[in-house]
Amino acid sequence: VQLQASGGGLVQAGGSLRLSCGASGRTFSWKTMGWFRQAPGKEREFVAAIRWNRPPPYYADSVKGRFTVARDNANNAVTLQMNSLKPEDTAVYYCAGKQNYAITSAVSDPNQYDYWGQGTLVTVSS
C-alpha cells in the first residue's frame, strides 16, 4: 500500500490550496488519517487528523480556523483544504494512514501511523 499526496504548489499569501491523499495498491481501509508538514530546517509537525466515523477532526493550533480536513468517500481518500495561507505554512506536506483508530491523545503522534505518502510541496509567497 502506498499513500499518494497531491495538490501542492505555489500560492500567494491569503490564497488557498486543496491537498488530497489517496491509496494505491491493495485496498486500504483506514480508520485514522493525518496530515503532517516539515519546513526546511525544522522537524515534522502535526497539522490535522480525522478518524473514520469518529468526529470531530483535530487540528494544530496554528491552522485552526484556516484548514479543514475531510473524507473523500468516493475515492477512499482524505482532503486538506487550506485557506488564508501564510508564508509560515510553506512546507512539504505528508499524509499518513493508520488502519486502526488512534486514541485522541495520539492522533498528533507520527509514530502512530503505519503508512506515509511521499509528500507534496506547498510554497506560500509573501
Short mmCIF file of N, CA, C and O in Angstrom, two decimals:
data_model
loop_
_atom_site.label_atom_id
_atom_site.label_comp_id
_atom_site.label_asym_id
_atom_site.label_seq_id
_atom_site.Cartn_x
_atom_site.Cartn_y
_atom_site.Cartn_z
N VAL A 1 0.85 -1.18 0.00
CA VAL A 1 0.00 0.00 0.00
C VAL A 1 0.89 1.23 0.00
O VAL A 1 1.83 1.33 0.79
N GLN A 2 0.56 2.16 -0.87
CA GLN A 2 1.25 3.44 -0.89
C GLN A 2 0.23 4.55 -0.83
O GLN A 2 -0.79 4.51 -1.52
N LEU A 3 0.51 5.54 -0.01
CA LEU A 3 -0.32 6.72 0.03
C LEU A 3 0.29 7.77 -0.89
O LEU A 3 1.52 7.90 -0.96
N GLN A 4 -0.58 8.48 -1.56
CA GLN A 4 -0.10 9.49 -2.51
C GLN A 4 -0.76 10.82 -2.19
O GLN A 4 -1.99 10.93 -2.25
N ALA A 5 0.06 11.78 -1.84
CA ALA A 5 -0.42 13.13 -1.59
C ALA A 5 -0.24 13.97 -2.85
O ALA A 5 0.77 13.86 -3.53
N SER A 6 -1.22 14.80 -3.12
CA SER A 6 -1.15 15.66 -4.30
C SER A 6 -1.84 16.98 -4.01
O SER A 6 -2.54 17.11 -3.00
N GLY A 7 -1.63 17.95 -4.89
CA GLY A 7 -2.32 19.22 -4.77
C GLY A 7 -1.45 20.38 -4.32
O GLY A 7 -1.93 21.51 -4.23
N GLY A 8 -0.20 20.10 -4.01
CA GLY A 8 0.68 21.19 -3.59
C GLY A 8 1.01 22.13 -4.73
O GLY A 8 0.71 21.85 -5.89
N GLY A 9 1.62 23.24 -4.40
CA GLY A 9 2.00 24.20 -5.42
C GLY A 9 2.42 25.51 -4.80
O GLY A 9 2.64 25.60 -3.59
N LEU A 10 2.52 26.51 -5.66
CA LEU A 10 2.91 27.86 -5.24
C LEU A 10 1.67 28.74 -5.19
O LEU A 10 0.89 28.78 -6.15
N VAL A 11 1.50 29.44 -4.09
CA VAL A 11 0.34 30.31 -3.93
C VAL A 11 0.77 31.55 -3.16
O VAL A 11 1.71 31.51 -2.36
N GLN A 12 0.08 32.64 -3.41
CA GLN A 12 0.37 33.86 -2.66
C GLN A 12 -0.28 33.83 -1.29
O GLN A 12 -1.28 33.13 -1.08
N ALA A 13 0.27 34.58 -0.38
CA ALA A 13 -0.30 34.67 0.96
C ALA A 13 -1.76 35.10 0.85
O ALA A 13 -2.11 35.98 0.06
N GLY A 14 -2.59 34.45 1.64
CA GLY A 14 -4.02 34.70 1.60
C GLY A 14 -4.77 33.77 0.66
O GLY A 14 -6.01 33.74 0.68
N GLY A 15 -4.05 33.04 -0.14
CA GLY A 15 -4.67 32.14 -1.10
C GLY A 15 -5.03 30.80 -0.50
O GLY A 15 -4.90 30.58 0.72
N SER A 16 -5.47 29.89 -1.36
CA SER A 16 -5.95 28.59 -0.92
C SER A 16 -5.36 27.48 -1.78
O SER A 16 -5.03 27.67 -2.95
N LEU A 17 -5.23 26.33 -1.16
CA LEU A 17 -4.87 25.11 -1.86
C LEU A 17 -5.66 23.95 -1.24
O LEU A 17 -6.02 24.01 -0.07
N ARG A 18 -5.85 22.93 -2.03
CA ARG A 18 -6.54 21.73 -1.55
C ARG A 18 -5.66 20.53 -1.81
O ARG A 18 -5.38 20.20 -2.96
N LEU A 19 -5.24 19.88 -0.76
CA LEU A 19 -4.44 18.68 -0.87
C LEU A 19 -5.34 17.45 -0.80
O LEU A 19 -6.39 17.47 -0.16
N SER A 20 -4.89 16.40 -1.46
CA SER A 20 -5.64 15.16 -1.43
C SER A 20 -4.67 14.01 -1.16
O SER A 20 -3.51 14.06 -1.57
N CYS A 21 -5.16 13.01 -0.48
CA CYS A 21 -4.34 11.84 -0.17
C CYS A 21 -5.15 10.58 -0.44
O CYS A 21 -6.21 10.39 0.17
N GLY A 22 -4.65 9.76 -1.34
CA GLY A 22 -5.31 8.51 -1.64
C GLY A 22 -4.33 7.36 -1.57
O GLY A 22 -3.12 7.56 -1.43
N ALA A 23 -4.85 6.16 -1.66
CA ALA A 23 -4.02 4.97 -1.55
C ALA A 23 -3.97 4.22 -2.87
O ALA A 23 -4.96 4.14 -3.59
N SER A 24 -2.82 3.66 -3.17
CA SER A 24 -2.68 2.78 -4.32
C SER A 24 -2.22 1.42 -3.82
O SER A 24 -1.75 1.27 -2.70
N GLY A 25 -2.35 0.45 -4.65
CA GLY A 25 -2.00 -0.89 -4.24
C GLY A 25 -3.25 -1.63 -3.77
O GLY A 25 -4.34 -1.37 -4.24
N ARG A 26 -3.09 -2.48 -2.83
CA ARG A 26 -4.24 -3.24 -2.36
C ARG A 26 -5.21 -2.31 -1.64
O ARG A 26 -4.86 -1.22 -1.21
N THR A 27 -6.41 -2.75 -1.48
CA THR A 27 -7.42 -1.93 -0.83
C THR A 27 -6.97 -1.56 0.58
O THR A 27 -6.58 -2.42 1.36
N PHE A 28 -7.02 -0.29 0.85
CA PHE A 28 -6.56 0.20 2.13
C PHE A 28 -7.76 0.73 2.90
O PHE A 28 -8.40 1.68 2.49
N SER A 29 -8.05 0.08 3.99
CA SER A 29 -9.17 0.50 4.82
C SER A 29 -8.60 1.22 6.03
O SER A 29 -8.08 0.61 6.95
N TRP A 30 -8.69 2.52 5.99
CA TRP A 30 -8.08 3.28 7.08
C TRP A 30 -9.10 3.71 8.10
O TRP A 30 -10.27 3.90 7.79
N LYS A 31 -8.66 3.90 9.30
CA LYS A 31 -9.51 4.40 10.38
C LYS A 31 -9.04 5.78 10.86
O LYS A 31 -9.83 6.53 11.42
N THR A 32 -7.79 6.07 10.68
CA THR A 32 -7.25 7.36 11.08
C THR A 32 -6.31 7.85 9.98
O THR A 32 -5.46 7.09 9.51
N MET A 33 -6.52 9.08 9.57
CA MET A 33 -5.63 9.70 8.58
C MET A 33 -5.14 11.03 9.14
O MET A 33 -5.92 11.79 9.72
N GLY A 34 -3.87 11.27 8.96
CA GLY A 34 -3.30 12.51 9.46
C GLY A 34 -2.52 13.25 8.39
O GLY A 34 -2.10 12.67 7.40
N TRP A 35 -2.39 14.53 8.62
CA TRP A 35 -1.54 15.37 7.79
C TRP A 35 -0.44 15.94 8.68
O TRP A 35 -0.72 16.44 9.78
N PHE A 36 0.75 15.89 8.17
CA PHE A 36 1.91 16.46 8.85
C PHE A 36 2.66 17.33 7.85
O PHE A 36 2.44 17.23 6.64
N ARG A 37 3.52 18.19 8.35
CA ARG A 37 4.32 19.01 7.45
C ARG A 37 5.71 19.19 8.01
O ARG A 37 5.93 19.10 9.21
N GLN A 38 6.63 19.45 7.10
CA GLN A 38 8.00 19.68 7.51
C GLN A 38 8.57 20.82 6.69
O GLN A 38 8.68 20.73 5.46
N ALA A 39 8.90 21.89 7.39
CA ALA A 39 9.51 23.05 6.75
C ALA A 39 11.03 22.86 6.74
O ALA A 39 11.58 22.12 7.55
N PRO A 40 11.71 23.55 5.84
CA PRO A 40 13.17 23.42 5.77
C PRO A 40 13.83 23.73 7.11
O PRO A 40 13.54 24.76 7.73
N GLY A 41 14.67 22.82 7.56
CA GLY A 41 15.39 23.03 8.80
C GLY A 41 14.59 22.81 10.05
O GLY A 41 15.08 23.06 11.16
N LYS A 42 13.36 22.34 9.90
CA LYS A 42 12.51 22.12 11.08
C LYS A 42 12.07 20.67 11.15
O LYS A 42 12.15 19.92 10.18
N GLU A 43 11.59 20.30 12.32
CA GLU A 43 11.09 18.94 12.50
C GLU A 43 9.67 18.82 11.91
O GLU A 43 8.95 19.80 11.75
N ARG A 44 9.33 17.59 11.62
CA ARG A 44 7.98 17.32 11.14
C ARG A 44 6.97 17.66 12.23
O ARG A 44 7.17 17.31 13.39
N GLU A 45 5.89 18.30 11.86
CA GLU A 45 4.89 18.67 12.84
C GLU A 45 3.49 18.27 12.39
O GLU A 45 3.21 18.19 11.19
N PHE A 46 2.66 18.06 13.36
CA PHE A 46 1.27 17.68 13.12
C PHE A 46 0.48 18.85 12.58
O PHE A 46 0.66 19.99 13.02
N VAL A 47 -0.41 18.55 11.63
CA VAL A 47 -1.28 19.58 11.07
C VAL A 47 -2.75 19.28 11.39
O VAL A 47 -3.45 20.11 11.95
N ALA A 48 -3.20 18.09 11.02
CA ALA A 48 -4.62 17.75 11.20
C ALA A 48 -4.78 16.24 11.13
O ALA A 48 -3.93 15.53 10.58
N ALA A 49 -5.89 15.76 11.68
CA ALA A 49 -6.19 14.33 11.62
C ALA A 49 -7.69 14.12 11.64
O ALA A 49 -8.44 14.95 12.19
N ILE A 50 -8.09 13.01 11.08
CA ILE A 50 -9.50 12.67 11.06
C ILE A 50 -9.64 11.18 11.28
O ILE A 50 -8.83 10.39 10.79
N ARG A 51 -10.63 10.80 12.01
CA ARG A 51 -10.90 9.38 12.25
C ARG A 51 -12.21 9.02 11.59
O ARG A 51 -13.20 9.77 11.69
N TRP A 52 -12.23 7.87 10.95
CA TRP A 52 -13.41 7.43 10.21
C TRP A 52 -14.58 7.27 11.16
O TRP A 52 -14.53 6.50 12.10
N ASN A 53 -15.64 8.02 10.92
CA ASN A 53 -16.87 7.92 11.70
C ASN A 53 -16.70 8.26 13.17
O ASN A 53 -17.53 7.85 14.00
N ARG A 54 -15.64 8.97 13.52
CA ARG A 54 -15.46 9.41 14.90
C ARG A 54 -15.03 10.87 14.90
O ARG A 54 -13.86 11.18 15.09
N PRO A 55 -16.00 11.73 14.68
CA PRO A 55 -15.66 13.16 14.73
C PRO A 55 -15.38 13.58 16.16
O PRO A 55 -15.67 12.83 17.09
N PRO A 56 -14.85 14.78 16.37
CA PRO A 56 -14.51 15.78 15.35
C PRO A 56 -13.09 15.56 14.84
O PRO A 56 -12.33 14.79 15.43
N PRO A 57 -12.73 16.22 13.79
CA PRO A 57 -11.33 16.19 13.36
C PRO A 57 -10.46 17.00 14.32
O PRO A 57 -10.99 17.73 15.17
N TYR A 58 -9.17 16.85 14.18
CA TYR A 58 -8.23 17.50 15.09
C TYR A 58 -7.28 18.40 14.28
O TYR A 58 -6.90 18.06 13.16
N TYR A 59 -6.92 19.51 14.87
CA TYR A 59 -6.07 20.48 14.19
C TYR A 59 -5.01 21.01 15.13
O TYR A 59 -5.24 21.18 16.33
N ALA A 60 -3.86 21.31 14.54
CA ALA A 60 -2.86 22.06 15.28
C ALA A 60 -3.37 23.48 15.48
O ALA A 60 -4.12 24.01 14.65
N ASP A 61 -3.00 24.08 16.58
CA ASP A 61 -3.46 25.44 16.87
C ASP A 61 -3.10 26.40 15.74
O ASP A 61 -3.85 27.34 15.47
N SER A 62 -1.98 26.18 15.10
CA SER A 62 -1.50 27.11 14.08
C SER A 62 -2.37 27.12 12.83
O SER A 62 -2.28 28.06 12.03
N VAL A 63 -3.21 26.09 12.66
CA VAL A 63 -4.02 26.03 11.43
C VAL A 63 -5.52 26.06 11.72
O VAL A 63 -6.32 26.08 10.77
N LYS A 64 -5.90 26.06 12.97
CA LYS A 64 -7.33 26.07 13.32
C LYS A 64 -8.02 27.27 12.71
O LYS A 64 -7.51 28.39 12.76
N GLY A 65 -9.18 27.02 12.14
CA GLY A 65 -9.94 28.10 11.52
C GLY A 65 -9.54 28.38 10.10
O GLY A 65 -10.24 29.11 9.38
N ARG A 66 -8.42 27.83 9.65
CA ARG A 66 -7.96 28.07 8.28
C ARG A 66 -7.93 26.78 7.45
O ARG A 66 -8.18 26.82 6.25
N PHE A 67 -7.64 25.67 8.08
CA PHE A 67 -7.54 24.39 7.39
C PHE A 67 -8.73 23.51 7.77
O PHE A 67 -9.21 23.55 8.90
N THR A 68 -9.16 22.69 6.81
CA THR A 68 -10.25 21.75 7.06
C THR A 68 -9.87 20.39 6.48
O THR A 68 -9.57 20.28 5.29
N VAL A 69 -9.90 19.37 7.32
CA VAL A 69 -9.64 18.01 6.86
C VAL A 69 -10.98 17.31 6.71
O VAL A 69 -11.88 17.48 7.54
N ALA A 70 -11.10 16.53 5.64
CA ALA A 70 -12.37 15.88 5.38
C ALA A 70 -12.15 14.57 4.64
O ALA A 70 -11.12 14.36 4.00
N ARG A 71 -13.13 13.70 4.74
CA ARG A 71 -13.10 12.44 3.99
C ARG A 71 -13.61 12.66 2.58
O ARG A 71 -14.54 13.44 2.35
N ASP A 72 -13.01 11.95 1.67
CA ASP A 72 -13.49 11.89 0.29
C ASP A 72 -13.99 10.46 0.09
O ASP A 72 -13.23 9.57 -0.30
N ASN A 73 -15.25 10.24 0.41
CA ASN A 73 -15.77 8.88 0.44
C ASN A 73 -15.69 8.19 -0.91
O ASN A 73 -15.40 7.00 -1.00
N ALA A 74 -15.94 8.93 -1.95
CA ALA A 74 -15.97 8.32 -3.28
C ALA A 74 -14.62 7.72 -3.67
O ALA A 74 -14.56 6.75 -4.43
N ASN A 75 -13.55 8.33 -3.15
CA ASN A 75 -12.21 7.89 -3.54
C ASN A 75 -11.42 7.27 -2.40
O ASN A 75 -10.22 7.02 -2.54
N ASN A 76 -12.11 7.00 -1.30
CA ASN A 76 -11.42 6.45 -0.12
C ASN A 76 -10.18 7.27 0.19
O ASN A 76 -9.09 6.74 0.43
N ALA A 77 -10.35 8.56 0.18
CA ALA A 77 -9.23 9.47 0.35
C ALA A 77 -9.57 10.53 1.39
O ALA A 77 -10.68 10.57 1.93
N VAL A 78 -8.60 11.35 1.66
CA VAL A 78 -8.76 12.45 2.61
C VAL A 78 -8.25 13.73 1.96
O VAL A 78 -7.25 13.70 1.24
N THR A 79 -8.95 14.82 2.19
CA THR A 79 -8.52 16.10 1.66
C THR A 79 -8.14 17.05 2.79
O THR A 79 -8.59 16.89 3.93
N LEU A 80 -7.32 18.01 2.44
CA LEU A 80 -6.96 19.07 3.37
C LEU A 80 -7.15 20.38 2.62
O LEU A 80 -6.36 20.73 1.74
N GLN A 81 -8.21 21.08 2.96
CA GLN A 81 -8.47 22.39 2.37
C GLN A 81 -7.74 23.44 3.20
O GLN A 81 -7.97 23.55 4.41
N MET A 82 -6.88 24.19 2.54
CA MET A 82 -6.07 25.17 3.23
C MET A 82 -6.42 26.56 2.72
O MET A 82 -6.21 26.86 1.54
N ASN A 83 -6.97 27.38 3.58
CA ASN A 83 -7.35 28.74 3.24
C ASN A 83 -6.51 29.74 4.02
O ASN A 83 -5.87 29.38 5.01
N SER A 84 -6.54 30.96 3.57
CA SER A 84 -5.80 32.04 4.25
C SER A 84 -4.37 31.63 4.51
O SER A 84 -3.85 31.80 5.63
N LEU A 85 -3.74 31.12 3.51
CA LEU A 85 -2.39 30.61 3.68
C LEU A 85 -1.39 31.72 4.01
O LEU A 85 -1.53 32.85 3.55
N LYS A 86 -0.42 31.35 4.82
CA LYS A 86 0.62 32.29 5.26
C LYS A 86 1.98 31.76 4.83
O LYS A 86 2.15 30.56 4.64
N PRO A 87 2.95 32.63 4.71
CA PRO A 87 4.29 32.16 4.35
C PRO A 87 4.81 31.08 5.29
O PRO A 87 5.53 30.18 4.86
N GLU A 88 4.45 31.14 6.55
CA GLU A 88 4.91 30.13 7.51
C GLU A 88 4.25 28.77 7.31
O GLU A 88 4.63 27.81 7.97
N ASP A 89 3.28 28.69 6.41
CA ASP A 89 2.71 27.39 6.06
C ASP A 89 3.54 26.66 5.02
O ASP A 89 3.26 25.51 4.69
N THR A 90 4.55 27.32 4.49
CA THR A 90 5.42 26.70 3.49
C THR A 90 6.10 25.48 4.08
O THR A 90 6.75 25.56 5.13
N ALA A 91 5.93 24.35 3.42
CA ALA A 91 6.48 23.09 3.91
C ALA A 91 6.17 21.98 2.92
O ALA A 91 5.36 22.17 2.00
N VAL A 92 6.78 20.84 3.14
CA VAL A 92 6.35 19.63 2.46
C VAL A 92 5.27 19.00 3.33
O VAL A 92 5.49 18.78 4.53
N TYR A 93 4.14 18.73 2.75
CA TYR A 93 3.00 18.17 3.48
C TYR A 93 2.92 16.67 3.19
O TYR A 93 2.95 16.23 2.04
N TYR A 94 2.79 15.91 4.27
CA TYR A 94 2.70 14.46 4.20
C TYR A 94 1.37 13.98 4.75
O TYR A 94 0.90 14.48 5.77
N CYS A 95 0.81 12.99 4.08
CA CYS A 95 -0.34 12.33 4.66
C CYS A 95 0.12 11.00 5.26
O CYS A 95 1.10 10.41 4.81
N ALA A 96 -0.59 10.56 6.25
CA ALA A 96 -0.25 9.32 6.95
C ALA A 96 -1.53 8.59 7.30
O ALA A 96 -2.52 9.22 7.66
N GLY A 97 -1.47 7.27 7.22
CA GLY A 97 -2.66 6.48 7.48
C GLY A 97 -2.43 5.41 8.51
O GLY A 97 -1.32 4.90 8.69
N LYS A 98 -3.50 5.08 9.17
CA LYS A 98 -3.47 4.04 10.21
C LYS A 98 -4.72 3.21 10.04
O LYS A 98 -5.82 3.76 9.89
N GLN A 99 -4.55 1.89 10.11
CA GLN A 99 -5.70 1.02 9.87
C GLN A 99 -6.56 0.84 11.11
O GLN A 99 -7.64 0.27 11.02
N ASN A 100 -6.12 1.33 12.23
CA ASN A 100 -6.91 1.27 13.46
C ASN A 100 -7.18 2.70 13.94
O ASN A 100 -6.53 3.65 13.51
N TYR A 101 -8.11 2.80 14.85
CA TYR A 101 -8.37 4.12 15.42
C TYR A 101 -7.24 4.51 16.37
O TYR A 101 -6.89 3.75 17.26
N ALA A 102 -6.72 5.68 16.16
CA ALA A 102 -5.77 6.22 17.12
C ALA A 102 -6.55 6.88 18.24
O ALA A 102 -7.58 7.52 18.01
N ILE A 103 -6.06 6.71 19.46
CA ILE A 103 -6.74 7.38 20.56
C ILE A 103 -6.52 8.89 20.42
O ILE A 103 -5.57 9.34 19.78
N THR A 104 -7.43 9.62 21.02
CA THR A 104 -7.44 11.07 20.84
C THR A 104 -6.09 11.70 21.13
O THR A 104 -5.61 12.56 20.38
N SER A 105 -5.47 11.28 22.20
CA SER A 105 -4.19 11.89 22.59
C SER A 105 -3.04 11.52 21.67
O SER A 105 -1.96 12.09 21.78
N ALA A 106 -3.28 10.56 20.77
CA ALA A 106 -2.19 10.07 19.92
C ALA A 106 -2.31 10.47 18.46
O ALA A 106 -1.41 10.18 17.68
N VAL A 107 -3.38 11.16 18.08
CA VAL A 107 -3.57 11.45 16.66
C VAL A 107 -2.46 12.35 16.12
O VAL A 107 -2.20 12.35 14.92
N SER A 108 -1.81 13.10 17.00
CA SER A 108 -0.77 14.01 16.54
C SER A 108 0.63 13.38 16.60
O SER A 108 1.61 14.05 16.28
N ASP A 109 0.70 12.12 16.99
CA ASP A 109 1.99 11.42 17.12
C ASP A 109 2.30 10.70 15.82
O ASP A 109 1.63 9.73 15.48
N PRO A 110 3.32 11.12 15.08
CA PRO A 110 3.62 10.46 13.81
C PRO A 110 3.96 8.98 13.95
O PRO A 110 3.77 8.21 13.01
N ASN A 111 4.44 8.58 15.12
CA ASN A 111 4.78 7.17 15.33
C ASN A 111 3.55 6.27 15.35
O ASN A 111 3.69 5.04 15.29
N GLN A 112 2.36 6.85 15.46
CA GLN A 112 1.14 6.06 15.49
C GLN A 112 0.71 5.57 14.11
O GLN A 112 -0.11 4.69 14.00
N TYR A 113 1.28 6.16 13.07
CA TYR A 113 0.80 5.90 11.73
C TYR A 113 1.64 4.82 11.05
O TYR A 113 2.85 4.74 11.21
N ASP A 114 0.94 4.01 10.27
CA ASP A 114 1.57 2.85 9.63
C ASP A 114 2.05 3.14 8.21
O ASP A 114 2.99 2.50 7.72
N TYR A 115 1.39 4.03 7.53
CA TYR A 115 1.68 4.29 6.12
C TYR A 115 1.85 5.79 5.90
O TYR A 115 1.11 6.60 6.48
N TRP A 116 2.78 6.13 5.03
CA TRP A 116 3.08 7.53 4.74
C TRP A 116 3.13 7.76 3.23
O TRP A 116 3.59 6.91 2.47
N GLY A 117 2.66 8.94 2.85
CA GLY A 117 2.79 9.36 1.47
C GLY A 117 4.14 10.00 1.23
O GLY A 117 4.91 10.24 2.16
N GLN A 118 4.42 10.33 -0.02
CA GLN A 118 5.73 10.84 -0.39
C GLN A 118 5.87 12.33 -0.13
O GLN A 118 6.98 12.85 -0.17
N GLY A 119 4.81 13.01 0.14
CA GLY A 119 4.88 14.45 0.41
C GLY A 119 4.60 15.28 -0.82
O GLY A 119 4.92 14.90 -1.95
N THR A 120 4.00 16.43 -0.58
CA THR A 120 3.74 17.39 -1.65
C THR A 120 4.13 18.77 -1.14
O THR A 120 3.81 19.14 -0.01
N LEU A 121 4.84 19.52 -1.97
CA LEU A 121 5.39 20.80 -1.54
C LEU A 121 4.37 21.92 -1.67
O LEU A 121 3.76 22.10 -2.73
N VAL A 122 4.21 22.65 -0.60
CA VAL A 122 3.37 23.85 -0.58
C VAL A 122 4.27 25.04 -0.31
O VAL A 122 4.99 25.07 0.69
N THR A 123 4.24 26.00 -1.21
CA THR A 123 5.04 27.21 -1.06
C THR A 123 4.12 28.42 -1.08
O THR A 123 3.35 28.61 -2.03
N VAL A 124 4.18 29.20 -0.01
CA VAL A 124 3.34 30.39 0.11
C VAL A 124 4.25 31.61 0.05
O VAL A 124 5.12 31.80 0.90
N SER A 125 4.04 32.43 -0.96
CA SER A 125 4.87 33.62 -1.13
C SER A 125 4.21 34.82 -0.44
O SER A 125 2.99 34.92 -0.39
N SER A 126 5.08 35.72 0.05
CA SER A 126 4.54 36.90 0.75
C SER A 126 4.27 38.04 -0.21
O SER A 126 4.64 38.00 -1.37
#
